[in-house]
mmCIF file of C-alpha atoms and ligand atoms in Angstrom:
data_model
loop_
_atom_site.group_PDB
_atom_site.id
_atom_site.type_symbol
_atom_site.label_atom_id
_atom_site.label_comp_id
_atom_site.label_asym_id
_atom_site.label_seq_id
_atom_site.Cartn_x
_atom_site.Cartn_y
_atom_site.Cartn_z
ATOM 1 C CA MET G 1 18.574 11.104 25.045
ATOM 2 C CA ILE G 2 14.934 10.560 24.029
ATOM 3 C CA PRO G 3 14.782 6.918 22.225
ATOM 4 C CA ALA G 4 13.881 6.283 19.013
ATOM 5 C CA LEU G 5 15.329 9.824 18.251
ATOM 6 C CA PRO G 6 19.023 10.472 16.935
ATOM 7 C CA ARG G 7 21.103 12.343 19.356
ATOM 8 C CA ALA G 8 21.386 15.418 17.088
ATOM 9 C CA VAL G 9 17.459 15.947 17.220
ATOM 10 C CA TRP G 10 17.392 15.541 20.939
ATOM 11 C CA ASP G 11 20.530 18.146 21.074
ATOM 12 C CA GLU G 12 18.513 20.517 18.564
ATOM 13 C CA LEU G 13 15.298 20.255 20.965
ATOM 14 C CA ARG G 14 17.168 21.214 24.049
ATOM 15 C CA ALA G 15 18.870 24.250 22.749
ATOM 16 C CA THR G 16 15.884 25.813 21.164
ATOM 17 C CA ALA G 17 13.320 24.925 24.057
ATOM 18 C CA GLY G 18 11.477 28.109 25.174
ATOM 19 C CA ASP G 19 12.492 29.962 22.330
ATOM 20 C CA PHE G 20 8.599 30.929 20.807
ATOM 21 C CA ILE G 21 5.465 32.139 23.161
ATOM 22 C CA VAL G 22 2.173 29.828 22.701
ATOM 23 C CA ASN G 23 -1.015 31.279 23.187
ATOM 24 C CA THR G 24 -3.093 29.026 21.236
ATOM 25 C CA ARG G 25 -3.120 25.831 23.460
ATOM 26 C CA GLY G 26 -5.358 22.886 22.743
ATOM 27 C CA TRP G 27 -7.230 23.036 26.137
ATOM 28 C CA ASP G 28 -8.373 26.833 25.415
ATOM 29 C CA TRP G 29 -11.505 25.971 24.270
ATOM 30 C CA ALA G 30 -12.421 29.486 23.442
ATOM 31 C CA LEU G 31 -9.800 29.255 20.951
ATOM 32 C CA VAL G 32 -9.889 25.798 19.446
ATOM 33 C CA GLN G 33 -13.658 25.005 19.338
ATOM 34 C CA PRO G 34 -15.167 23.148 16.173
ATOM 35 C CA ARG G 35 -16.411 26.304 13.857
ATOM 36 C CA HIS G 36 -18.507 24.116 11.615
ATOM 37 C CA ARG G 37 -20.759 20.455 11.970
ATOM 38 C CA ALA G 38 -18.260 18.394 9.561
ATOM 39 C CA ARG G 39 -15.369 16.633 11.366
ATOM 40 C CA PRO G 40 -12.516 16.420 9.196
ATOM 41 C CA SER G 41 -9.372 14.141 9.972
ATOM 42 C CA VAL G 42 -5.639 15.284 10.270
ATOM 43 C CA SER G 43 -5.110 13.970 6.458
ATOM 44 C CA ASP G 44 -8.146 16.027 4.984
ATOM 45 C CA VAL G 45 -6.956 19.247 6.911
ATOM 46 C CA THR G 46 -3.251 18.567 5.649
ATOM 47 C CA SER G 47 -4.143 16.959 2.019
ATOM 48 C CA PRO G 48 -1.935 17.879 -0.860
ATOM 49 C CA CYS G 49 -4.439 19.960 -2.830
ATOM 50 C CA PRO G 50 -4.207 23.645 -2.601
ATOM 51 C CA THR G 51 -7.941 23.829 -2.935
ATOM 52 C CA LYS G 52 -8.429 20.518 -1.152
ATOM 53 C CA ARG G 53 -10.873 19.353 -4.286
ATOM 54 C CA ASP G 54 -9.142 16.120 -3.280
ATOM 55 C CA VAL G 55 -10.890 16.335 0.083
ATOM 56 C CA TYR G 56 -14.015 17.277 -1.999
ATOM 57 C CA LEU G 57 -13.828 14.346 -4.368
ATOM 58 C CA ARG G 58 -12.958 11.826 -1.900
ATOM 59 C CA LYS G 59 -15.403 12.636 1.014
ATOM 60 C CA VAL G 60 -18.248 14.382 -0.949
ATOM 61 C CA ALA G 61 -18.439 12.879 -4.567
ATOM 62 C CA GLY G 62 -17.046 9.257 -3.244
ATOM 63 C CA VAL G 63 -14.669 9.528 -5.932
ATOM 64 C CA ARG G 64 -11.230 6.544 -5.512
ATOM 65 C CA ALA G 65 -8.338 7.122 -6.629
ATOM 66 C CA GLU G 66 -4.811 5.815 -6.171
ATOM 67 C CA ASN G 67 -1.443 5.979 -8.208
ATOM 68 C CA ARG G 68 2.030 4.601 -7.764
ATOM 69 C CA ALA G 69 3.101 7.888 -6.026
ATOM 70 C CA MET G 70 0.652 6.876 -3.407
ATOM 71 C CA SER G 71 1.347 3.368 -3.291
ATOM 72 C CA ARG G 72 4.988 3.758 -2.960
ATOM 73 C CA GLY G 73 4.606 6.207 -0.242
ATOM 74 C CA LYS G 74 2.542 3.433 1.584
ATOM 75 C CA GLU G 75 5.202 0.996 1.224
ATOM 76 C CA VAL G 76 7.958 3.169 2.518
ATOM 77 C CA HIS G 77 5.737 3.862 5.259
ATOM 78 C CA GLU G 78 5.057 0.118 6.047
ATOM 79 C CA ALA G 79 8.351 -0.521 6.022
ATOM 80 C CA PHE G 80 9.866 2.251 8.382
ATOM 81 C CA MET G 81 6.674 0.778 10.935
ATOM 82 C CA ALA G 82 7.446 -2.816 10.510
ATOM 83 C CA PRO G 83 9.822 -3.581 13.196
ATOM 84 C CA PHE G 84 8.169 -1.170 15.643
ATOM 85 C CA LYS G 85 5.020 -3.537 15.027
ATOM 86 C CA GLY G 86 7.218 -6.732 15.557
ATOM 87 C CA GLU G 87 6.551 -7.395 11.807
ATOM 88 C CA GLU G 88 9.707 -9.074 10.193
ATOM 89 C CA ARG G 89 10.219 -8.533 6.361
ATOM 90 C CA ASP G 90 12.791 -9.458 3.760
ATOM 91 C CA TYR G 91 12.532 -7.031 1.058
ATOM 92 C CA GLU G 92 15.033 -6.807 -1.903
ATOM 93 C CA ASP G 93 13.842 -3.400 -2.895
ATOM 94 C CA PRO G 94 16.844 -1.382 -1.740
ATOM 95 C CA LEU G 95 14.896 1.666 -0.855
ATOM 96 C CA LEU G 96 12.732 -0.368 1.482
ATOM 97 C CA ARG G 97 15.707 -2.742 2.944
ATOM 98 C CA ARG G 98 17.354 0.545 4.226
ATOM 99 C CA VAL G 99 14.070 2.049 5.502
ATOM 100 C CA TYR G 100 13.371 -1.066 7.163
ATOM 101 C CA GLU G 101 17.077 -1.419 8.619
ATOM 102 C CA GLU G 102 16.347 2.113 10.047
ATOM 103 C CA GLY G 103 13.397 1.544 11.795
ATOM 104 C CA LYS G 104 14.567 -1.544 13.158
ATOM 105 C CA LEU G 105 17.731 0.740 14.396
ATOM 106 C CA ARG G 106 15.377 2.967 16.048
ATOM 107 C CA LYS G 107 13.601 0.279 17.752
ATOM 108 C CA ALA G 108 16.401 -1.166 19.577
ATOM 109 C CA GLU G 109 17.822 1.718 20.918
ATOM 110 C CA ALA G 110 13.937 2.487 22.139
ATOM 111 C CA GLU G 111 14.060 -0.961 23.650
ATOM 112 C CA ALA G 112 17.631 -0.204 24.801
ATOM 113 C CA GLU G 113 16.467 2.880 26.710
ATOM 114 C CA GLY G 114 13.428 1.191 28.080
ATOM 115 C CA ILE G 115 11.231 3.971 27.433
ATOM 116 C CA PRO G 116 8.236 2.824 25.102
ATOM 117 C CA VAL G 117 7.442 4.219 21.668
ATOM 118 C CA SER G 118 3.570 4.167 20.792
ATOM 119 C CA VAL G 119 2.984 2.917 17.583
ATOM 120 C CA GLU G 120 0.091 4.704 15.934
ATOM 121 C CA PRO G 121 -1.807 5.461 19.244
ATOM 122 C CA GLU G 122 -4.939 6.535 19.250
ATOM 123 C CA ILE G 123 -5.510 10.361 20.275
ATOM 124 C CA PRO G 124 -9.627 11.819 20.844
ATOM 125 C CA GLY G 125 -9.801 14.054 17.991
ATOM 126 C CA SER G 126 -13.288 15.780 18.264
ATOM 127 C CA PRO G 127 -12.643 18.447 21.427
ATOM 128 C CA ILE G 128 -10.518 20.373 18.665
ATOM 129 C CA GLY G 129 -13.287 19.725 16.018
ATOM 130 C CA LEU G 130 -11.671 16.593 14.222
ATOM 131 C CA SER G 131 -12.661 13.131 13.711
ATOM 132 C CA SER G 132 -13.102 11.203 16.797
ATOM 133 C CA VAL G 133 -9.729 8.979 16.273
ATOM 134 C CA LEU G 134 -6.320 10.550 15.514
ATOM 135 C CA ARG G 135 -3.388 8.297 14.822
ATOM 136 C CA PRO G 136 -0.384 9.803 14.624
ATOM 137 C CA ASP G 137 2.611 7.224 13.677
ATOM 138 C CA PHE G 138 4.354 7.307 16.953
ATOM 139 C CA LEU G 139 4.310 9.108 20.091
ATOM 140 C CA VAL G 140 7.964 9.604 21.863
ATOM 141 C CA GLY G 141 6.796 10.518 25.216
ATOM 142 C CA PHE G 142 4.477 13.578 24.007
ATOM 143 C CA ILE G 143 6.570 14.231 20.811
ATOM 144 C CA PRO G 144 4.098 13.182 18.123
ATOM 145 C CA VAL G 145 6.394 11.608 14.893
ATOM 146 C CA GLU G 146 5.412 11.197 11.283
ATOM 147 C CA VAL G 147 7.119 9.468 8.731
ATOM 148 C CA VAL G 148 6.678 11.005 5.060
ATOM 149 C CA TYR G 149 8.286 9.785 1.750
ATOM 150 C CA GLY G 150 9.174 12.559 -0.805
ATOM 151 C CA ASN G 151 8.100 16.131 -0.489
ATOM 152 C CA GLY G 152 5.516 16.114 2.200
ATOM 153 C CA LEU G 153 7.304 18.047 4.622
ATOM 154 C CA GLU G 154 5.290 21.139 4.837
ATOM 155 C CA ARG G 155 1.996 19.304 5.114
ATOM 156 C CA LYS G 156 3.478 17.047 7.718
ATOM 157 C CA LYS G 157 4.756 20.055 9.498
ATOM 158 C CA LEU G 158 0.988 21.154 9.946
ATOM 159 C CA ALA G 159 -0.478 17.420 10.702
ATOM 160 C CA VAL G 160 2.076 17.049 13.633
ATOM 161 C CA THR G 161 0.691 20.725 14.827
ATOM 162 C CA GLY G 162 -2.780 18.878 14.582
ATOM 163 C CA TYR G 163 -1.862 15.909 16.989
ATOM 164 C CA ALA G 164 0.113 18.443 19.465
ATOM 165 C CA LEU G 165 -3.259 20.397 19.851
ATOM 166 C CA ALA G 166 -5.238 17.242 20.148
ATOM 167 C CA LEU G 167 -2.850 15.798 22.600
ATOM 168 C CA GLU G 168 -2.772 19.131 24.639
ATOM 169 C CA SER G 169 -6.809 19.155 24.846
ATOM 170 C CA TRP G 170 -6.600 15.287 26.130
ATOM 171 C CA THR G 171 -3.791 15.611 28.428
ATOM 172 C CA GLY G 172 -3.544 19.120 29.574
ATOM 173 C CA HIS G 173 0.379 19.018 28.753
ATOM 174 C CA PRO G 174 2.060 21.491 26.748
ATOM 175 C CA VAL G 175 3.392 19.835 23.305
ATOM 176 C CA ASP G 176 5.871 21.895 21.931
ATOM 177 C CA ALA G 177 7.971 20.131 19.755
ATOM 178 C CA ALA G 178 7.625 17.106 16.800
ATOM 179 C CA VAL G 179 9.333 15.443 14.586
ATOM 180 C CA VAL G 180 8.713 14.589 10.837
ATOM 181 C CA ILE G 181 11.290 11.942 9.772
ATOM 182 C CA SER G 182 11.491 12.267 5.736
ATOM 183 C CA VAL G 183 12.526 9.652 3.575
ATOM 184 C CA THR G 184 14.209 10.375 0.053
ATOM 185 C CA GLU G 185 15.554 7.749 -2.591
ATOM 186 C CA LYS G 186 19.326 8.869 -0.972
ATOM 187 C CA ARG G 187 18.635 9.351 2.798
ATOM 188 C CA THR G 188 16.088 9.791 5.839
ATOM 189 C CA TYR G 189 16.093 13.332 7.489
ATOM 190 C CA TRP G 190 14.914 14.086 10.917
ATOM 191 C CA ASN G 191 13.150 17.261 10.877
ATOM 192 C CA LEU G 192 12.502 18.611 14.290
ATOM 193 C CA VAL G 193 9.198 20.952 14.106
ATOM 194 C CA ARG G 194 8.332 23.874 16.893
ATOM 195 C CA ILE G 195 4.912 24.071 17.318
ATOM 196 C CA HIS G 196 4.683 27.642 17.376
ATOM 197 C CA GLU G 197 2.144 30.126 17.178
ATOM 198 C CA GLY G 198 1.821 30.534 13.678
ATOM 199 C CA LEU G 199 1.472 26.814 12.928
ATOM 200 C CA ARG G 200 -1.137 26.199 15.368
ATOM 201 C CA LYS G 201 -3.062 29.338 13.725
ATOM 202 C CA LYS G 202 -2.841 28.242 10.357
ATOM 203 C CA PHE G 203 -4.028 24.195 10.967
ATOM 204 C CA LEU G 204 -6.934 25.714 12.576
ATOM 205 C CA GLU G 205 -7.438 28.142 9.622
ATOM 206 C CA MET G 206 -7.324 25.076 7.303
ATOM 207 C CA ARG G 207 -9.577 22.938 9.884
ATOM 208 C CA ASP G 208 -12.381 25.478 9.597
ATOM 209 C CA GLU G 209 -11.967 25.981 5.673
ATOM 210 C CA VAL G 210 -12.328 22.174 5.268
ATOM 211 C CA ALA G 211 -14.870 21.662 7.827
ATOM 212 C CA ASN G 212 -16.945 24.148 5.949
ATOM 213 C CA MET G 213 -16.434 22.876 2.472
ATOM 214 C CA LEU G 214 -17.414 19.198 3.861
ATOM 215 C CA ALA G 215 -20.663 20.858 5.774
ATOM 216 C CA GLU G 216 -21.779 22.618 2.919
ATOM 217 C CA GLY G 217 -20.499 20.119 0.090
ATOM 218 C CA ASP G 218 -19.548 22.802 -2.192
ATOM 219 C CA ASP G 219 -16.746 21.726 -4.623
ATOM 220 C CA PRO G 220 -13.850 24.297 -4.543
ATOM 221 C CA GLY G 221 -13.042 23.806 -8.106
ATOM 222 C CA PRO G 222 -9.867 22.848 -9.409
ATOM 223 C CA ALA G 223 -6.331 24.591 -8.433
ATOM 224 C CA ASP G 224 -4.019 26.552 -10.475
ATOM 225 C CA GLU G 225 -1.267 24.829 -10.021
ATOM 226 C CA CYS G 226 -1.098 20.678 -8.991
ATOM 227 C CA PRO G 227 1.556 18.409 -7.472
ATOM 228 C CA SER G 228 2.459 16.202 -9.978
ATOM 229 C CA THR G 229 1.655 12.831 -7.340
ATOM 230 C CA CYS G 230 -1.864 13.902 -7.344
ATOM 231 C CA PRO G 231 -4.174 10.638 -8.004
ATOM 232 C CA PHE G 232 -7.282 12.745 -8.982
ATOM 233 C CA ARG G 233 -5.608 14.722 -12.263
ATOM 234 C CA GLU G 234 -7.242 12.741 -14.800
ATOM 235 C CA VAL G 235 -10.480 13.679 -12.964
ATOM 236 C CA CYS G 236 -9.662 17.392 -12.734
ATOM 237 C CA GLY G 237 -8.465 17.508 -16.236
ATOM 238 C CA ARG G 238 -4.794 17.853 -15.387
HETATM 239 S S1 SF4 A 1 -5.446 17.116 -9.652
HETATM 240 FE FE1 SF4 A 1 -5.591 19.429 -8.784
HETATM 241 S S2 SF4 A 1 -7.306 20.565 -8.353
HETATM 242 FE FE2 SF4 A 1 -7.616 18.324 -8.589
HETATM 243 S S3 SF4 A 1 -7.685 17.113 -6.585
HETATM 244 FE FE3 SF4 A 1 -5.668 16.926 -7.457
HETATM 245 S S4 SF4 A 1 -4.340 18.767 -6.902
HETATM 246 FE FE4 SF4 A 1 -6.420 19.381 -6.907
#
């Protein structure tokens, strides 16, 4: 069993290994080379706004915004990460307490197995056209692991794809799987993500779209449908 991942995830990982063909690898310069001078972060590429206007507002127009949904997401994230960073917490909030205890359990299992889990490791992003340093939440072996609260699973599938490509470019080692831990009010789900060709192409397409927007400084305009949790709703008149 890979420490810090539940047994069911590891079983699924083994059962589906080699089920798909990958052509686009992070080490293949011809396929992953940057196409625009701007270097977006993984968060920029995978931001929640359908037109990426949130990235434009933050990075080009310099607008700052935060709302309760964002700060709650950060609290949940920190509660899960705390045990891995050696931080003791005493939460009264039931959700934060539950998530903190889950993190503690995974940390204890990782230590019992003796395989270190890297917490927020630094990975070079420039070789694949991203910001110079990338920081996934965890690396368990060569498996990137991200934590998200609420409805961010699809975005996080793209985010772990970006980390997988960056790891491949850095190490020359194929990274075919990742995990997204999605936390809801009721329970925590461990989602195994196969980094298949479709996800790789989609990530690179989005990277190019966002890099082009940042390089040109063009406002992409508001989206037709906006997530209710977007902190820029007032700015965009939504
Ligand atoms: S309010 Fe809508 S258009 Fe504006 S940044 Fe948010 S999601 Fe994008």
